[in-house]
CSV table of C-alpha atoms and ligand atoms in Angstrom, one decimal:
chain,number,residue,atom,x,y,z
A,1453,UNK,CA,1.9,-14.6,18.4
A,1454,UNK,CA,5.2,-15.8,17.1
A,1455,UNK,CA,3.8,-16.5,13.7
A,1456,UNK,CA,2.4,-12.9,13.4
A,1457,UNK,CA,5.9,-11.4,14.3
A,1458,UNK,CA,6.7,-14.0,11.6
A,1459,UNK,CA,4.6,-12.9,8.7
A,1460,UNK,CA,4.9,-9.4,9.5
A,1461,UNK,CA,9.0,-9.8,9.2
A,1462,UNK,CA,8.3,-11.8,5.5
A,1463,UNK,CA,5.6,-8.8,4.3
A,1464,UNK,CA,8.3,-6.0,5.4
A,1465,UNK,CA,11.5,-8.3,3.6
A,1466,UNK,CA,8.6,-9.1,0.8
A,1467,UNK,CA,8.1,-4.7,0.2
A,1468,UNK,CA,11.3,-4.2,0.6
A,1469,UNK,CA,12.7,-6.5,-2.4
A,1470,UNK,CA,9.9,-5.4,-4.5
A,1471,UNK,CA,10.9,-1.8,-4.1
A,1472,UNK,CA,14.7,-2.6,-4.3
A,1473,UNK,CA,16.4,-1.0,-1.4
A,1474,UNK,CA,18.0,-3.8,0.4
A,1475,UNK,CA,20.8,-5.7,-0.2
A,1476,UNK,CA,19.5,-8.5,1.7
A,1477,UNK,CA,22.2,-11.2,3.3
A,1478,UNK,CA,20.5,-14.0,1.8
A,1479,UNK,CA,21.7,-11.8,-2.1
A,1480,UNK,CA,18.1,-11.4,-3.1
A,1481,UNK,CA,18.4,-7.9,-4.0
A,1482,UNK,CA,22.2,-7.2,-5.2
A,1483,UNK,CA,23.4,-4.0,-6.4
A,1484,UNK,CA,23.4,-5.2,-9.4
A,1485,UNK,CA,21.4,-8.1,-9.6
A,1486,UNK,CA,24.2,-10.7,-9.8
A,1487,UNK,CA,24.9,-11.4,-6.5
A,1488,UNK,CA,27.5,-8.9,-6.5
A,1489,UNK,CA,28.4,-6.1,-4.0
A,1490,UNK,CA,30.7,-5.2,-0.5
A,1491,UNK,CA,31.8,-8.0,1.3
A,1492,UNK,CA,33.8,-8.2,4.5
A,1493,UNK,CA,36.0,-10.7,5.4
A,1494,UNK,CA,37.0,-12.0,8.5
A,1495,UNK,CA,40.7,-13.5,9.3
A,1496,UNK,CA,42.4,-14.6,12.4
A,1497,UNK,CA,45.2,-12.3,13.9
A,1498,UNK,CA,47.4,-11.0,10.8
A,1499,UNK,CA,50.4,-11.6,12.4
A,1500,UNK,CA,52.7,-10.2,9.5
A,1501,UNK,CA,49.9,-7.0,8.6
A,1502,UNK,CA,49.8,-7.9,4.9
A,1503,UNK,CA,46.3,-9.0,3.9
A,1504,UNK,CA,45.2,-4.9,4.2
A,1505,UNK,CA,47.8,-4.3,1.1
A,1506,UNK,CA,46.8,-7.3,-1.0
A,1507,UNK,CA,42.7,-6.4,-0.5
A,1508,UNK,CA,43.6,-2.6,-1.6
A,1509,UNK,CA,44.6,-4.3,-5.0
A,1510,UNK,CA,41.2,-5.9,-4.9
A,1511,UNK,CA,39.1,-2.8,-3.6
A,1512,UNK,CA,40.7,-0.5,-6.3
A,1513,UNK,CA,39.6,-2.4,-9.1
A,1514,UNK,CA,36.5,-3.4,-7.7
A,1515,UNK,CA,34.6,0.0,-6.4
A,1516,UNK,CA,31.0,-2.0,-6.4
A,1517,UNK,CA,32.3,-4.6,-4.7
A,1518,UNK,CA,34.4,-3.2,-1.7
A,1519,UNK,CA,35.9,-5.3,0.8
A,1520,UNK,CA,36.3,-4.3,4.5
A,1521,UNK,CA,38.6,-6.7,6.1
A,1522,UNK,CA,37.3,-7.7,10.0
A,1523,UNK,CA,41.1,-8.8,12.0
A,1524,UNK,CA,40.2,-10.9,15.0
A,1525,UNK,CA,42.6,-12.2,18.1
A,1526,UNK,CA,45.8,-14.1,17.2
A,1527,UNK,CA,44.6,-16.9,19.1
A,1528,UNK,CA,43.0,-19.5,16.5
A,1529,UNK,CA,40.3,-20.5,19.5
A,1530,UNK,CA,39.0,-16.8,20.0
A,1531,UNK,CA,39.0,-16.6,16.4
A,1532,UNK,CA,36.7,-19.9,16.3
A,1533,UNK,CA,34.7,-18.6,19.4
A,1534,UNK,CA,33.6,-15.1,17.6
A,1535,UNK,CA,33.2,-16.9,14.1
A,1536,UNK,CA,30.9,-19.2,15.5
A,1537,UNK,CA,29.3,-16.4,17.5
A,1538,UNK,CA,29.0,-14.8,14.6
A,1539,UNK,CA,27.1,-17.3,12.4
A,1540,UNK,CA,24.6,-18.3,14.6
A,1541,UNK,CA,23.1,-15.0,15.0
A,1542,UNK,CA,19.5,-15.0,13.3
A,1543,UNK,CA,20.6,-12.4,10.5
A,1544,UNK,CA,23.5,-14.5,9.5
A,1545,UNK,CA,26.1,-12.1,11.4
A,1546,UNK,CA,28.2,-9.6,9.7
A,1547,UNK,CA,31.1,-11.9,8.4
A,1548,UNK,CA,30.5,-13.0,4.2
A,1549,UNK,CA,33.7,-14.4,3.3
A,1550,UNK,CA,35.3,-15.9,6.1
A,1551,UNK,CA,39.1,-17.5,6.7
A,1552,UNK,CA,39.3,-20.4,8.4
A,1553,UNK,CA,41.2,-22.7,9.9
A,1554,UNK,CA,41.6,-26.0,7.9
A,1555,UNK,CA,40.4,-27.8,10.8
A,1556,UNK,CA,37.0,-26.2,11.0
A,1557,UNK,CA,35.9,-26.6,7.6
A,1558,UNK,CA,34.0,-30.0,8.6
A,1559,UNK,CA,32.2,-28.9,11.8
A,1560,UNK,CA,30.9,-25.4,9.7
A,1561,UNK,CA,30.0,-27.3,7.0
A,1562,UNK,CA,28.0,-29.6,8.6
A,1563,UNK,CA,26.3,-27.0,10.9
A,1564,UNK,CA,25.1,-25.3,7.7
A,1565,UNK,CA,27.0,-21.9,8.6
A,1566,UNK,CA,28.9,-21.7,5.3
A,1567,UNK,CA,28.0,-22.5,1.6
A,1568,UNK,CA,29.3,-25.5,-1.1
A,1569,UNK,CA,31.1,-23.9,-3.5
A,1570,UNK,CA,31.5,-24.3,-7.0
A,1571,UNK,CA,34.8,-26.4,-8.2
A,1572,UNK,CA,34.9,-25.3,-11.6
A,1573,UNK,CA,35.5,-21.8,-10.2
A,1574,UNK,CA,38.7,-22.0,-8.4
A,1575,UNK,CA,42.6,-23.3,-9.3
A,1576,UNK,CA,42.4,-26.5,-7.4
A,1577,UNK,CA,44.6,-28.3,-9.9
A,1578,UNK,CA,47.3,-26.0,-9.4
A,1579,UNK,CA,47.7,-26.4,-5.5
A,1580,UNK,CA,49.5,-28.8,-3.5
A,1581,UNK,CA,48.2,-32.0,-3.3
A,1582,UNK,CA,47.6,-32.4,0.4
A,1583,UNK,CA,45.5,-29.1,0.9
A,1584,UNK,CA,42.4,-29.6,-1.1
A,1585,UNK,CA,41.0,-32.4,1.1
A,1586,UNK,CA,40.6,-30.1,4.1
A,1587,UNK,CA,38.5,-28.1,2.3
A,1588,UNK,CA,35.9,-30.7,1.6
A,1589,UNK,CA,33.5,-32.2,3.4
A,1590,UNK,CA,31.2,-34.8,2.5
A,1591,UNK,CA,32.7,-35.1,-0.9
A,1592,UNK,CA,31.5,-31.2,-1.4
A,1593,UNK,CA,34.0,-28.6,-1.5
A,1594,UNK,CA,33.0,-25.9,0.8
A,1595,UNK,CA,35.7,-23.8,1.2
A,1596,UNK,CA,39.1,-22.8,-1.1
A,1597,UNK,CA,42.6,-23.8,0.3
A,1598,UNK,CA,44.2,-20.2,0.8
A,1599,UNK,CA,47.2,-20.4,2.7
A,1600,UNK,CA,49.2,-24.2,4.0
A,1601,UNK,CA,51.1,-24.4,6.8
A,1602,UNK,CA,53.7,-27.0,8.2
A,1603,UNK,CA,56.0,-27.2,11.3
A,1604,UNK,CA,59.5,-26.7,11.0
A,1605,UNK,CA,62.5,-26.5,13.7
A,1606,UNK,CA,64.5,-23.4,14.2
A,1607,UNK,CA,67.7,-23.6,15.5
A,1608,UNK,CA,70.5,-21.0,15.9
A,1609,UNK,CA,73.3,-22.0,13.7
A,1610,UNK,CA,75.7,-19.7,15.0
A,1611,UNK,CA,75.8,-21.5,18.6
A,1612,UNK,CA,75.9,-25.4,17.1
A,1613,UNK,CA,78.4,-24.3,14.3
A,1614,UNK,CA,80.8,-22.7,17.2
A,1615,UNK,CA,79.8,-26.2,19.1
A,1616,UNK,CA,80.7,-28.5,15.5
A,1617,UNK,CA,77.4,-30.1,16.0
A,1618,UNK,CA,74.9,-30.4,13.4
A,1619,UNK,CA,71.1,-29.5,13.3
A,1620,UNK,CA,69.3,-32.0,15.4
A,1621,UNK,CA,67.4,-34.8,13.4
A,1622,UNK,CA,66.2,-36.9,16.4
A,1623,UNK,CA,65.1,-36.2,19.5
A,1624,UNK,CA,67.9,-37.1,21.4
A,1625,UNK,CA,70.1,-35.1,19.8
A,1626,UNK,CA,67.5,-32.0,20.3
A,1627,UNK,CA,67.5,-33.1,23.8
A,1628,UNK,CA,71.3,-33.7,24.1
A,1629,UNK,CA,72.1,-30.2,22.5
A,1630,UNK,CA,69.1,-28.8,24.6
A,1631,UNK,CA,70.5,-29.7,27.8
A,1632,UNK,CA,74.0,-29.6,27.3
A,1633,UNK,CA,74.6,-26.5,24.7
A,1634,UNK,CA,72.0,-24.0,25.4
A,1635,UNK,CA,73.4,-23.0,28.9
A,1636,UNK,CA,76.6,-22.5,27.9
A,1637,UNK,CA,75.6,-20.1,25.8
A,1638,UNK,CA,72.7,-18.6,28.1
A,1639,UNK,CA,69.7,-20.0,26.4
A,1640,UNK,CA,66.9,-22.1,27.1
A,1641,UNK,CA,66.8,-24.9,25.2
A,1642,UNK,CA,63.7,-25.9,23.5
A,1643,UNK,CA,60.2,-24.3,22.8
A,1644,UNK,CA,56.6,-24.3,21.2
A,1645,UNK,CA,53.6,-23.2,21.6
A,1646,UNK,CA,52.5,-24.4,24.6
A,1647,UNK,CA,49.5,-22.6,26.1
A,1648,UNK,CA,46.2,-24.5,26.1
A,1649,UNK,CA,44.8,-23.5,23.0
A,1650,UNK,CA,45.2,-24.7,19.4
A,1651,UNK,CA,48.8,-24.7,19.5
A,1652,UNK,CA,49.2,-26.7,22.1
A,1653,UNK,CA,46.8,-29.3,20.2
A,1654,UNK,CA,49.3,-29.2,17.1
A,1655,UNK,CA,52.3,-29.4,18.8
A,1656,UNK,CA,50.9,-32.6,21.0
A,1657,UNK,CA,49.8,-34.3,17.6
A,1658,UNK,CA,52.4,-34.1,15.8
A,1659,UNK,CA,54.7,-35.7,18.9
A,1660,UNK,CA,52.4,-38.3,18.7
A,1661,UNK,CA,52.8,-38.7,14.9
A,1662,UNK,CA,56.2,-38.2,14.7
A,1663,UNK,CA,56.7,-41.3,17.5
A,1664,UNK,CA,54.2,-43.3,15.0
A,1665,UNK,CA,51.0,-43.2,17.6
A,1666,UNK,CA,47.7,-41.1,16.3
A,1667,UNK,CA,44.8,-39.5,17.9
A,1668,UNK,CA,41.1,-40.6,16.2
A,1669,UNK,CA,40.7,-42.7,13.1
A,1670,UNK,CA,37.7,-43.1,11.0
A,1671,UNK,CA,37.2,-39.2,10.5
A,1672,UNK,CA,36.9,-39.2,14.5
A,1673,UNK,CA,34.5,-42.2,15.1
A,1674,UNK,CA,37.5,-44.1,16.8
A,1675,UNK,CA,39.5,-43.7,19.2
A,1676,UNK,CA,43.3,-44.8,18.5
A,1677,UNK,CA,45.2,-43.1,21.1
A,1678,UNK,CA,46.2,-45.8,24.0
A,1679,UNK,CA,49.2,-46.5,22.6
A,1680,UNK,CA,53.2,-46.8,23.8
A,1681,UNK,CA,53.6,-44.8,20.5
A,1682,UNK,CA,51.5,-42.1,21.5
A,1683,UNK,CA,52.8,-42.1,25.4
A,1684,UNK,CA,56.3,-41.8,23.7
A,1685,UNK,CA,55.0,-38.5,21.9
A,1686,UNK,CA,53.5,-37.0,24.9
A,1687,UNK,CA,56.2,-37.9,27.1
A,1688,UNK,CA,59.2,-36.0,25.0
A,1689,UNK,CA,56.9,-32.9,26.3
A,1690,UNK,CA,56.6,-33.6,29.6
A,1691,UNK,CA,60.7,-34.8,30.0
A,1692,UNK,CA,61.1,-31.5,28.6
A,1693,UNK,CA,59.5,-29.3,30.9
A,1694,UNK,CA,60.2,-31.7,34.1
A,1695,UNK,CA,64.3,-31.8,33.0
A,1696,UNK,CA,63.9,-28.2,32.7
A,1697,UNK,CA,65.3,-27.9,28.8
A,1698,UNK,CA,61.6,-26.9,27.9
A,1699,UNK,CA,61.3,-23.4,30.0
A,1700,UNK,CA,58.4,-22.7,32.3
A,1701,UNK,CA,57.8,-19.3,30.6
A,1702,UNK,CA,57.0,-21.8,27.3
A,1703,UNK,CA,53.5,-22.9,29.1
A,1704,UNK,CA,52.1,-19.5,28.1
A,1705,UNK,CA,53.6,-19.3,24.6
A,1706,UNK,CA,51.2,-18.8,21.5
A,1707,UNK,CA,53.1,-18.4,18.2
A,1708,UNK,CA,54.0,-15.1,18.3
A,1709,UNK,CA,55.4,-15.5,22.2
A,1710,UNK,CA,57.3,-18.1,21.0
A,1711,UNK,CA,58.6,-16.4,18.1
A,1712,UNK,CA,59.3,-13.2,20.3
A,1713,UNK,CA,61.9,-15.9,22.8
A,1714,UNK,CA,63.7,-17.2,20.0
A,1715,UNK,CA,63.9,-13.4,18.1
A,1716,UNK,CA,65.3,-12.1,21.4
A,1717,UNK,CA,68.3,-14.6,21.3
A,1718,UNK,CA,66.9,-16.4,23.6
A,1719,UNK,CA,66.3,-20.0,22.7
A,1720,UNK,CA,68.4,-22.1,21.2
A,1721,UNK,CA,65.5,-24.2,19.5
A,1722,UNK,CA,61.6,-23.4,18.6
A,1723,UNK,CA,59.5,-25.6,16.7
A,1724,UNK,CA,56.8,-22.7,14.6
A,1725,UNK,CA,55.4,-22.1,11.5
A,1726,UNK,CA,57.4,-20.9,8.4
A,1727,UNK,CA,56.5,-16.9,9.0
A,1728,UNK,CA,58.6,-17.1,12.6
A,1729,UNK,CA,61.4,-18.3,10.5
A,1730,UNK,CA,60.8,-15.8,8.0
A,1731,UNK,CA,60.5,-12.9,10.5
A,1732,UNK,CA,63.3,-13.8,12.5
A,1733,UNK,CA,65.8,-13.8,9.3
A,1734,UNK,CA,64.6,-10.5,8.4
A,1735,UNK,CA,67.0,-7.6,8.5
A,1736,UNK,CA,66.7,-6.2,12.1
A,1737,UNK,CA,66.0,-9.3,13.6
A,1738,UNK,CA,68.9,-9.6,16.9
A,1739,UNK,CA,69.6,-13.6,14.9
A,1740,UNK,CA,69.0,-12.5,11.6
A,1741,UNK,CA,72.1,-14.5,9.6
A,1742,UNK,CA,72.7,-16.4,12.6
A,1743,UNK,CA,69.5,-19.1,12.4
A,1744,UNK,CA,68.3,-21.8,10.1
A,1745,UNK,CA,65.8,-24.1,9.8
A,1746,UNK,CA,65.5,-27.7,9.3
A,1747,UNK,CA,62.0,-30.6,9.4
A,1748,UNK,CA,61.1,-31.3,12.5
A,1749,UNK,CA,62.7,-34.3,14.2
A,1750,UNK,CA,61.5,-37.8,15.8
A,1751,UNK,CA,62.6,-40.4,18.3
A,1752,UNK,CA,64.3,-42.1,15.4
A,1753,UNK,CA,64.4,-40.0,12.6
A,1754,UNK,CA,62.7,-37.4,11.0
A,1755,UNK,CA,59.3,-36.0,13.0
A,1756,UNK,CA,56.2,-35.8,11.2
A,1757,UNK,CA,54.3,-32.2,11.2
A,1758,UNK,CA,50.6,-31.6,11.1
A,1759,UNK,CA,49.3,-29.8,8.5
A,1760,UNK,CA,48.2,-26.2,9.0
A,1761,UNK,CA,46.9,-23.6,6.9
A,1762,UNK,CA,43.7,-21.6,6.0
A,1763,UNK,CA,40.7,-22.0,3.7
A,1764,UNK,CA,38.5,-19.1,2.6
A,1765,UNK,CA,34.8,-20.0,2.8
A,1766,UNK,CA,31.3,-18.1,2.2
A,1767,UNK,CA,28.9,-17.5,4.7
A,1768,UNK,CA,25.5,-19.3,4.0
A,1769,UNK,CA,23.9,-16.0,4.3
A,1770,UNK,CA,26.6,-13.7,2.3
A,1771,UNK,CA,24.7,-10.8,1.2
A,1772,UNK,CA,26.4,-11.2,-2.4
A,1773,UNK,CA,27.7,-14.7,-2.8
A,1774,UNK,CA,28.6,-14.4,-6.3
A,1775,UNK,CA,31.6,-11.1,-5.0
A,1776,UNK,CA,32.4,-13.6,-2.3
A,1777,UNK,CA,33.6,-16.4,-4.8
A,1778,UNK,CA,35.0,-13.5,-6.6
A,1779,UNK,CA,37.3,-12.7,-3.9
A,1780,UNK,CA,38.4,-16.0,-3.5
A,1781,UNK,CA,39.0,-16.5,-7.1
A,1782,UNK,CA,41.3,-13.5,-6.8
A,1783,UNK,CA,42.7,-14.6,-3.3
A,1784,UNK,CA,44.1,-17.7,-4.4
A,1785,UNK,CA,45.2,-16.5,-8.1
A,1786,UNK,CA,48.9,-16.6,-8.9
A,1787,UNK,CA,49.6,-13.2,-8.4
A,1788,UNK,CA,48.2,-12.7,-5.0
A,1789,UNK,CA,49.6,-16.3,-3.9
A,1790,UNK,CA,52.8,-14.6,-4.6
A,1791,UNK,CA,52.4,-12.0,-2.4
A,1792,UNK,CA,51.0,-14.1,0.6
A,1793,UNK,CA,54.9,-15.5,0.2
A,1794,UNK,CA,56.3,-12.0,-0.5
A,1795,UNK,CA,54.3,-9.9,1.7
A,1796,UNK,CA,53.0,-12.2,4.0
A,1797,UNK,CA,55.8,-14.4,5.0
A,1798,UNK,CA,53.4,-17.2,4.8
A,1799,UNK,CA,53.2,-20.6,2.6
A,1800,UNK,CA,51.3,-20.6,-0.2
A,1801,UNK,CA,48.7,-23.1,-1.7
A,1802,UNK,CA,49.9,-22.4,-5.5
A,1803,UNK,CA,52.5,-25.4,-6.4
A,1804,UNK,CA,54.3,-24.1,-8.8
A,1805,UNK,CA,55.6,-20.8,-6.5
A,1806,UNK,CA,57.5,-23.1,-4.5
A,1807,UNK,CA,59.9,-24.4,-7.8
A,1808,UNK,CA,60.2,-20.8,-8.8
A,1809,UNK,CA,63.5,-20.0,-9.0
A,1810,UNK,CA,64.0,-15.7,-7.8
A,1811,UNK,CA,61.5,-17.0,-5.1
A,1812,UNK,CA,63.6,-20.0,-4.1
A,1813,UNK,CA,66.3,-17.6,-4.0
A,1814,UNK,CA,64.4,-15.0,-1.8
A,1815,UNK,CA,63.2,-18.0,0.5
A,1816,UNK,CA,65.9,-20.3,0.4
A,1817,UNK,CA,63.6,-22.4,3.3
A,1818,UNK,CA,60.9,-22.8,0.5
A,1819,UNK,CA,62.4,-26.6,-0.1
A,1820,UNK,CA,62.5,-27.7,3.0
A,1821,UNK,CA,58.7,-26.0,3.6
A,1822,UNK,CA,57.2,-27.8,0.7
A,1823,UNK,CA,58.7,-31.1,1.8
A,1824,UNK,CA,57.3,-30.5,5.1
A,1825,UNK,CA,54.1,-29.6,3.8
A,1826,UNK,CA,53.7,-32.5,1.1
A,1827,UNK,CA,54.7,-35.2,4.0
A,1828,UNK,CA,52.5,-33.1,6.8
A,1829,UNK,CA,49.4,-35.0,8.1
A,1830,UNK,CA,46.0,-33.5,8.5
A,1831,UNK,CA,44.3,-33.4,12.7
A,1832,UNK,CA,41.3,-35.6,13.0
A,1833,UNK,CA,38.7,-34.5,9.9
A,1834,UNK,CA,35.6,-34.2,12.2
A,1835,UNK,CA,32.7,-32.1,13.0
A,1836,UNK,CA,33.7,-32.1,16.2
A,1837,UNK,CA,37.2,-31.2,15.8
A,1838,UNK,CA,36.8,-28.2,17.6
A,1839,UNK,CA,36.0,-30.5,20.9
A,1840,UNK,CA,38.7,-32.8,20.5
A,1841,UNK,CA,41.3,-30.1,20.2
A,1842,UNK,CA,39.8,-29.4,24.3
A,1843,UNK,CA,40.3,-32.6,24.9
A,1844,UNK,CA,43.8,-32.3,23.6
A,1845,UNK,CA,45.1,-29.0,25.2
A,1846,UNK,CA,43.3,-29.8,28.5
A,1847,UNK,CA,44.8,-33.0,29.5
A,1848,UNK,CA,48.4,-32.4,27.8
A,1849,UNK,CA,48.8,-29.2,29.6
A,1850,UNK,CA,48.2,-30.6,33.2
A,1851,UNK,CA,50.4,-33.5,32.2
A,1852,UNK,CA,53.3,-30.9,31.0
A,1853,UNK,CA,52.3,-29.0,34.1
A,1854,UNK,CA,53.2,-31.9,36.3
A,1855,UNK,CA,49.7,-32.9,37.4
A,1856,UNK,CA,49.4,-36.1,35.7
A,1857,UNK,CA,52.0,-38.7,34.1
A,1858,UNK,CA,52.1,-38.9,30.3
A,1859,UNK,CA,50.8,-42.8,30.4
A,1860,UNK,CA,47.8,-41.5,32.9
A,1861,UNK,CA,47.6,-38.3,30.2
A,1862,UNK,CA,47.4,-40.6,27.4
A,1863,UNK,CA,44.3,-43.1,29.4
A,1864,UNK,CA,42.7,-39.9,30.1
A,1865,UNK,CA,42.7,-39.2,26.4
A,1866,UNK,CA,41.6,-42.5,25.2
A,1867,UNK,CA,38.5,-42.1,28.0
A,1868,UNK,CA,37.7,-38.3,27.2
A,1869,UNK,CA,37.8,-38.7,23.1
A,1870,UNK,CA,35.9,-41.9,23.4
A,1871,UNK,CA,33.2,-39.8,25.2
A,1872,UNK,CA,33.4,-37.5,22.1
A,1873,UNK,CA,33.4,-39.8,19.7
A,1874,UNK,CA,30.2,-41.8,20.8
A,1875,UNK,CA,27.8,-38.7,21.1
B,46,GLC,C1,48.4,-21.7,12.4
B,46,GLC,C2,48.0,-22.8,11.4
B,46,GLC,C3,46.7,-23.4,11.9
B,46,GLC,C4,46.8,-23.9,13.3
B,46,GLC,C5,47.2,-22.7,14.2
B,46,GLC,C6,47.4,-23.1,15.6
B,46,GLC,O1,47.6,-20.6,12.2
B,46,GLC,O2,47.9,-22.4,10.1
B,46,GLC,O3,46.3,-24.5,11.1
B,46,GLC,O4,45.6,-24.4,13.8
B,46,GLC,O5,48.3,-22.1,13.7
B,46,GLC,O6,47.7,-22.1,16.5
């Protein structure tokens, strides 16, 4: 029966191509023949509303090849959950180019759901160093670096100037300030983004890198995480929340959340990505002029951030590949990098933008961000990233929560990862 319903569906694609109405996902019948024609893209939350802007540049000058743009949640897990949703359906879904988060490229790749991609088609000599590698797998590239990301601290530099102390660069002095500054002055004293969900993944792994522990080694075949170094990194979390300079109200933080408290005037320190820093200094902002930003800090010294960021990739059943790499081409030119900066208050992948000079003086944070950046270190490179970053949230958020102790957190880990790592 099956292969009836089966022949029948290849006979009706079959008439269909021959007689040239449909523009078929798979691009075997373009508009014009070249694998060219509409595309939609599909982003995470756009937290700064630009992209719309920058793809009406594209759309005007490319009627036949129109591209609606598909925003979904701000949370990078629902974005993941509808993606995947998305690709697995039998027709391919209804996502062709797709922006993703650096950590997925792996597990897509391997799962078939998006396409290798020609190198000699895209910039990648011109980007920052780090950001290529997360958009290959397998030695293939399979999707184009699009926007980076690192972590930076926030602090309001009206309060410590008044207080003659200078921006935090260890943890103890975060926590000294924290504690001991912040309620004078009616704030709270430290925050991320701390609900279980990606966030709280990122801001977990880099405590554990910046207190020299890691999570998987080996691409995610080993597990490395039983380690004082590691407990160390968790437990600067947990102190926080149990000491009370980390507020409650943080346990439900995603980055805009977080961004929102510290907008407000009402944290004294936030660890985000460059945009919250960005948006926060703009005019209107309650702390605009009064907040700065510095690399994030460690129990001895400097911190270490992960790197974040977004790759663009193509569906393995675009209906018009050839547009899609188009699009990508033009996304991750030099003048549309600019504007991801300008417009979109996010980092871009283009190298040179961060020595330019009007930019630098526009962005004054653009040094500090490209140090960040160039010493940031990727999460676990694995197919099953997406499982690990469970993992993660799950057991760090009862052990912020109070339900566990960071050295039975960090056991739990080792045992829950390992379970991971072996299938
Ligand atoms: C930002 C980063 C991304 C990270 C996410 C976590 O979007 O660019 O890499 O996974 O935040 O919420």
């Amino acid at each position: 029966m099956r292969w009836i319903q089966a022949a029948g569906r290849g006979l009706l694609v079959l008439g269909l191509v021959l007689t040239g109405c449909v523009s078929s996902k798979a691009g075997i019948a373009d508009e014009d023949g070249a694998g060219r024609g509409p595309l939609t893209l599909a982003t995470a939350g756009d937290l700064t509303g630009y992209l719309g802007t920058v793809l009406d540049g594209w759309n005007r000058t490319h009627p036949r090849e129109q591209v609606t743009l598909v925003e979904l949640p701000d949370s990078a897990d629902e974005t993941h959950a509808q993606m995947v949703t998305d690709l697995r359906e039998e027709d391919g879904g209804r996502f062709d180019v797709l922006n993703i988060d650096v950590t997925w490229t792996s597990e897509f790749a391997a799962a078939g759901w998006i396409r290798p991609l020609e190198r000699s088609r895209f910039a990648l000599r011109s980007f920052l160093r780090p950001v290529v590698d997360s958009a290959t797998y397998d030695g293939r590239l399979y999707a184009v670096p699009y926007v980076t990301n690192a972590g930076l601290l926030l602090y309001r530099k009206d309060v410590l100037d008044k207080e003659g102390v200078p921006p935090p660069r260890t943890w103890a002095e975060l926590e000294r300030a924290a504690k001991t500054v912040a309620p004078k002055y009616g704030l709270d004293g430290y925050a991320g983004q701390f609900l279980p969900y990606e966030g709280l993944a990122v801001n977990a792994t880099e405590a554990v890198y910046s207190a020299g522990g890691t999570v998987l080694g080996d691409e995610g075949d080993r597990v490395t995480v039983n380690t004082a170094a590691a407990r160390e990194g968790i437990d600067f979390l947990v102190r926080g929340v149990r000491e009370g300079w980390i507020p409650k109200a943080a346990l439900s933080y995603k980055e805009e959340e977080s961004k929102q408290a510290f907008q407000d005037g009402r944290l004294l320190f936030l660890r985000n990505w460059s945009y919250a820093y960005a948006v926060a200094s703009a005019p209107g902002s309650p702390v605009a002029g009064k907040i700065g930003a510095v690399r994030l800090p460690g129990p001895d010294g400097q911190g270490t951030s992960v790197l974040g960021g977004s790759d663009l990739a193509v569906s393995a059943h675009a209906r018009h590949p050839d547009s899609a790499a188009r699009l990508i081409a033009y996304l991750t030119s030099e003048r549309v990098q600019r504007q991801v900066l300008t417009r979109g208050a996010l980092p871009p992948v283009r190298a040179s933008l961060y020595e330019d000079p009007d930019l630098v003086e526009r962005f004054p944070y653009l040094p500090t961000l490209r140090a960040s950046v160039l010493s940031a270190a990727p999460r676990p490179k694995s197919p099953r990233y997406d499982q690990v970053s469970l993992v993660v949230q799950a057991v760090v958020h009862d052990a912020m929560t109070g339900h566990q102790t960071s050295g039975a957190a960090v056991e739990r880990l080792a045992r829950e990862l390992g379970a991971i790592a072996q299938r």
